[in-house]
Amino acid sequence: MVCLISRSGRELQRYNMGRRQVVGCIPYRYKNGNDSSINDELEVLVISSQKGQGLMFPKGGWELDESVEEAAMRESLEEAGVVGKVECELGRWHFLSKSQGTFYEGHMFPLLVKEQLDLWPEKDVRQRFWMTVDEAREACLHWWMKEALDILVDRLSSPSRSEENVATSSL
C-alpha cells in the first residue's frame, strides 16, 4: 500500500552548516524493444516543477527521521510515482536556490525503477516524462542535476559495471 499524501513543512528538515539538505534521484530504466525484450538504451525520468518552470529530477528535503536513501526513495515516490532500488550515491553538490536565495546541499542517487505507479501523491501537480539521456540533459533546469546525470551515465557504461551485470545475471 502506498501513502498518497506528500510530506510537507520544514519542522523535520536536516541542515548542515546552515544549508538545507535535499536529496534527489535519477530514476532510470532500460528501454523495451519492439519484441518486449530489454535493450541497452537508457531512459531517465524527469518531472515538471510544481510551478511549471521546466523539468528536473525528483528531489526534496531530507528529514531527521529517515536515512538519506529513504529520503531519496520517498521523493521519487511522492514526486514521480516510481519505486525501485536506490543505488550508490552519485555525489553531493552545493547550490544557490534561485527562488529562496539560500544555499542548499544536494545529494543525488540513481534509482533503478522497478514499478511505475498510476496514482502517486503529486500526480495532480506534476507531469513525468521518460527521456533519453541527451534529451534529459538538455531539458533539466539545474546544473548540479546535469552533473549527476553525467556521473550516472559514466558509472553505467563503465566496464566494471558491465561485468557486474553479467555476473549478477548468471547467478
mmCIF file of C-alpha atoms in Angstrom:
data_model
loop_
_atom_site.group_PDB
_atom_site.id
_atom_site.type_symbol
_atom_site.label_atom_id
_atom_site.label_comp_id
_atom_site.label_asym_id
_atom_site.label_seq_id
_atom_site.Cartn_x
_atom_site.Cartn_y
_atom_site.Cartn_z
ATOM 1 C CA MET A 1 0.000 0.000 0.000
ATOM 2 C CA VAL A 2 1.300 3.447 -0.944
ATOM 3 C CA CYS A 3 0.638 6.634 1.008
ATOM 4 C CA LEU A 4 -0.916 9.190 -1.338
ATOM 5 C CA ILE A 5 -0.042 12.260 0.729
ATOM 6 C CA SER A 6 3.274 14.087 0.403
ATOM 7 C CA ARG A 7 5.149 15.222 3.474
ATOM 8 C CA SER A 8 5.124 18.970 3.928
ATOM 9 C CA GLY A 9 6.600 21.537 6.287
ATOM 10 C CA ARG A 10 10.143 22.161 7.414
ATOM 11 C CA GLU A 11 9.963 21.090 11.071
ATOM 12 C CA LEU A 12 11.936 17.872 10.458
ATOM 13 C CA GLN A 13 14.351 19.219 7.825
ATOM 14 C CA ARG A 14 18.063 18.486 8.112
ATOM 15 C CA TYR A 15 20.610 21.308 7.883
ATOM 16 C CA ASN A 16 24.389 21.181 7.558
ATOM 17 C CA MET A 17 26.245 24.380 8.457
ATOM 18 C CA GLY A 18 23.088 26.394 7.780
ATOM 19 C CA ARG A 19 22.415 24.748 4.411
ATOM 20 C CA ARG A 20 19.155 22.867 3.951
ATOM 21 C CA GLN A 21 19.889 19.300 2.863
ATOM 22 C CA VAL A 22 17.958 17.995 -0.108
ATOM 23 C CA VAL A 23 18.025 14.558 -1.674
ATOM 24 C CA GLY A 24 17.151 13.557 -5.192
ATOM 25 C CA CYS A 25 17.086 10.584 -7.505
ATOM 26 C CA ILE A 26 17.651 9.980 -11.157
ATOM 27 C CA PRO A 27 15.064 7.310 -11.921
ATOM 28 C CA TYR A 28 16.261 5.147 -14.815
ATOM 29 C CA ARG A 29 15.376 2.047 -16.797
ATOM 30 C CA TYR A 30 16.426 0.261 -19.942
ATOM 31 C CA LYS A 31 14.007 0.763 -22.797
ATOM 32 C CA ASN A 32 11.927 -2.156 -24.008
ATOM 33 C CA GLY A 33 12.474 -3.215 -27.595
ATOM 34 C CA ASN A 34 9.691 -3.828 -30.115
ATOM 35 C CA ASP A 35 9.648 -7.500 -29.121
ATOM 36 C CA SER A 36 9.308 -6.567 -25.396
ATOM 37 C CA SER A 37 12.922 -7.523 -24.770
ATOM 38 C CA ILE A 38 15.072 -5.086 -22.840
ATOM 39 C CA ASN A 39 17.831 -3.423 -24.829
ATOM 40 C CA ASP A 40 20.719 -1.246 -23.702
ATOM 41 C CA GLU A 41 19.059 2.102 -24.393
ATOM 42 C CA LEU A 42 18.969 4.014 -21.138
ATOM 43 C CA GLU A 43 15.958 6.185 -20.294
ATOM 44 C CA VAL A 44 15.663 8.572 -17.364
ATOM 45 C CA LEU A 45 12.541 10.026 -15.801
ATOM 46 C CA VAL A 46 12.170 13.776 -15.393
ATOM 47 C CA ILE A 47 9.310 15.644 -13.775
ATOM 48 C CA SER A 48 7.841 19.099 -14.129
ATOM 49 C CA SER A 49 8.440 21.557 -11.329
ATOM 50 C CA GLN A 50 5.388 22.382 -9.220
ATOM 51 C CA LYS A 51 5.457 25.914 -10.571
ATOM 52 C CA GLY A 52 5.663 24.606 -14.142
ATOM 53 C CA GLN A 53 9.027 26.263 -14.781
ATOM 54 C CA GLY A 54 10.864 23.461 -16.555
ATOM 55 C CA LEU A 55 11.948 19.905 -15.877
ATOM 56 C CA MET A 56 14.125 18.265 -13.242
ATOM 57 C CA PHE A 57 14.724 15.035 -11.382
ATOM 58 C CA PRO A 58 12.709 14.301 -8.223
ATOM 59 C CA LYS A 59 14.227 15.945 -5.142
ATOM 60 C CA GLY A 60 13.204 17.347 -1.795
ATOM 61 C CA GLY A 61 14.138 17.819 1.820
ATOM 62 C CA TRP A 62 15.980 15.171 3.811
ATOM 63 C CA GLU A 63 14.202 14.793 7.125
ATOM 64 C CA LEU A 64 15.506 13.874 10.564
ATOM 65 C CA ASP A 65 13.529 10.633 10.867
ATOM 66 C CA GLU A 66 14.900 8.971 7.721
ATOM 67 C CA SER A 67 18.163 7.853 6.151
ATOM 68 C CA VAL A 68 19.408 9.617 3.060
ATOM 69 C CA GLU A 69 18.434 6.570 0.967
ATOM 70 C CA GLU A 70 14.926 6.550 2.469
ATOM 71 C CA ALA A 71 14.578 10.251 1.624
ATOM 72 C CA ALA A 72 15.651 9.569 -1.972
ATOM 73 C CA MET A 73 13.122 6.757 -2.283
ATOM 74 C CA ARG A 74 10.350 8.873 -0.712
ATOM 75 C CA GLU A 75 10.949 11.819 -3.049
ATOM 76 C CA SER A 76 10.848 9.545 -6.102
ATOM 77 C CA LEU A 77 7.561 8.079 -4.951
ATOM 78 C CA GLU A 78 5.958 11.397 -3.948
ATOM 79 C CA GLU A 79 7.031 13.446 -6.959
ATOM 80 C CA ALA A 80 7.386 10.923 -9.793
ATOM 81 C CA GLY A 81 5.328 7.923 -8.740
ATOM 82 C CA VAL A 82 8.111 5.395 -9.181
ATOM 83 C CA VAL A 83 9.648 2.845 -6.833
ATOM 84 C CA GLY A 84 12.796 0.819 -7.224
ATOM 85 C CA LYS A 85 16.299 0.202 -5.958
ATOM 86 C CA VAL A 86 18.304 3.164 -4.675
ATOM 87 C CA GLU A 87 21.925 2.662 -5.701
ATOM 88 C CA CYS A 88 25.213 4.211 -4.511
ATOM 89 C CA GLU A 89 25.263 7.989 -4.143
ATOM 90 C CA LEU A 90 26.340 9.936 -7.230
ATOM 91 C CA GLY A 91 27.675 12.858 -5.241
ATOM 92 C CA ARG A 92 26.975 15.959 -3.210
ATOM 93 C CA TRP A 93 26.596 19.497 -4.554
ATOM 94 C CA HIS A 94 26.248 22.941 -3.005
ATOM 95 C CA PHE A 95 23.997 25.298 -4.905
ATOM 96 C CA LEU A 96 22.052 28.519 -4.521
ATOM 97 C CA SER A 97 18.274 28.259 -4.629
ATOM 98 C CA LYS A 98 17.084 30.933 -7.046
ATOM 99 C CA SER A 99 13.617 31.064 -5.503
ATOM 100 C CA GLN A 100 14.780 31.135 -1.855
ATOM 101 C CA GLY A 101 18.108 32.951 -2.246
ATOM 102 C CA THR A 102 19.754 30.474 0.141
ATOM 103 C CA PHE A 103 22.391 27.796 -0.190
ATOM 104 C CA TYR A 104 21.464 24.125 -0.225
ATOM 105 C CA GLU A 105 23.384 20.867 -0.060
ATOM 106 C CA GLY A 106 22.061 18.365 -2.588
ATOM 107 C CA HIS A 107 22.676 14.609 -2.592
ATOM 108 C CA MET A 108 21.816 12.616 -5.734
ATOM 109 C CA PHE A 109 21.260 8.882 -6.175
ATOM 110 C CA PRO A 110 20.381 6.617 -9.077
ATOM 111 C CA LEU A 111 17.082 4.763 -8.745
ATOM 112 C CA LEU A 112 16.672 1.657 -10.890
ATOM 113 C CA VAL A 113 12.911 1.743 -11.461
ATOM 114 C CA LYS A 114 11.054 -1.484 -10.701
ATOM 115 C CA GLU A 115 7.494 -0.117 -10.807
ATOM 116 C CA GLN A 116 5.725 2.952 -12.174
ATOM 117 C CA LEU A 117 2.512 3.765 -10.325
ATOM 118 C CA ASP A 118 -0.697 5.090 -11.875
ATOM 119 C CA LEU A 119 -1.503 7.060 -8.729
ATOM 120 C CA TRP A 120 1.036 8.939 -6.618
ATOM 121 C CA PRO A 121 0.942 11.844 -4.146
ATOM 122 C CA GLU A 122 1.856 14.676 -6.558
ATOM 123 C CA LYS A 123 0.116 13.313 -9.664
ATOM 124 C CA ASP A 124 -2.140 16.361 -9.883
ATOM 125 C CA VAL A 125 0.683 18.927 -9.680
ATOM 126 C CA ARG A 126 3.458 17.302 -11.742
ATOM 127 C CA GLN A 127 3.944 15.612 -15.074
ATOM 128 C CA ARG A 128 6.539 12.905 -15.695
ATOM 129 C CA PHE A 129 8.403 12.119 -18.892
ATOM 130 C CA TRP A 130 10.743 9.279 -19.863
ATOM 131 C CA MET A 131 13.592 10.664 -21.997
ATOM 132 C CA THR A 132 16.911 9.717 -23.436
ATOM 133 C CA VAL A 133 19.944 10.948 -21.532
ATOM 134 C CA ASP A 134 20.627 13.634 -24.159
ATOM 135 C CA GLU A 135 17.037 14.892 -24.018
ATOM 136 C CA ALA A 136 17.114 14.998 -20.206
ATOM 137 C CA ARG A 137 20.462 16.817 -20.141
ATOM 138 C CA GLU A 138 19.008 19.453 -22.457
ATOM 139 C CA ALA A 139 15.708 19.783 -20.577
ATOM 140 C CA CYS A 140 16.928 19.714 -16.965
ATOM 141 C CA LEU A 141 16.937 23.089 -15.213
ATOM 142 C CA HIS A 142 19.711 22.520 -12.697
ATOM 143 C CA TRP A 143 23.441 22.332 -13.482
ATOM 144 C CA TRP A 144 24.108 20.064 -10.482
ATOM 145 C CA MET A 145 21.485 17.554 -11.624
ATOM 146 C CA LYS A 146 23.084 17.514 -15.085
ATOM 147 C CA GLU A 147 26.445 16.742 -13.467
ATOM 148 C CA ALA A 148 24.828 13.896 -11.501
ATOM 149 C CA LEU A 149 23.344 12.551 -14.754
ATOM 150 C CA ASP A 150 26.784 12.537 -16.385
ATOM 151 C CA ILE A 151 28.214 10.629 -13.404
ATOM 152 C CA LEU A 152 25.382 8.093 -13.663
ATOM 153 C CA VAL A 153 25.985 7.554 -17.387
ATOM 154 C CA ASP A 154 29.727 7.108 -16.793
ATOM 155 C CA ARG A 155 29.028 4.641 -13.990
ATOM 156 C CA LEU A 156 26.549 2.586 -16.008
ATOM 157 C CA SER A 157 28.803 2.447 -19.052
ATOM 158 C CA SER A 158 31.974 1.511 -17.167
ATOM 159 C CA PRO A 159 33.421 -1.958 -17.896
ATOM 160 C CA SER A 160 33.257 -2.917 -14.204
ATOM 161 C CA ARG A 161 29.505 -2.215 -14.199
ATOM 162 C CA SER A 162 29.026 -4.378 -17.290
ATOM 163 C CA GLU A 163 30.972 -7.225 -15.675
ATOM 164 C CA GLU A 164 28.926 -6.833 -12.505
ATOM 165 C CA ASN A 165 25.686 -7.077 -14.512
ATOM 166 C CA VAL A 166 26.915 -10.213 -16.297
ATOM 167 C CA ALA A 167 27.963 -11.822 -13.007
ATOM 168 C CA THR A 168 24.597 -10.997 -11.429
ATOM 169 C CA SER A 169 22.556 -12.254 -14.372
ATOM 170 C CA SER A 170 24.402 -15.584 -14.463
ATOM 171 C CA LEU A 171 23.570 -16.487 -10.848
#
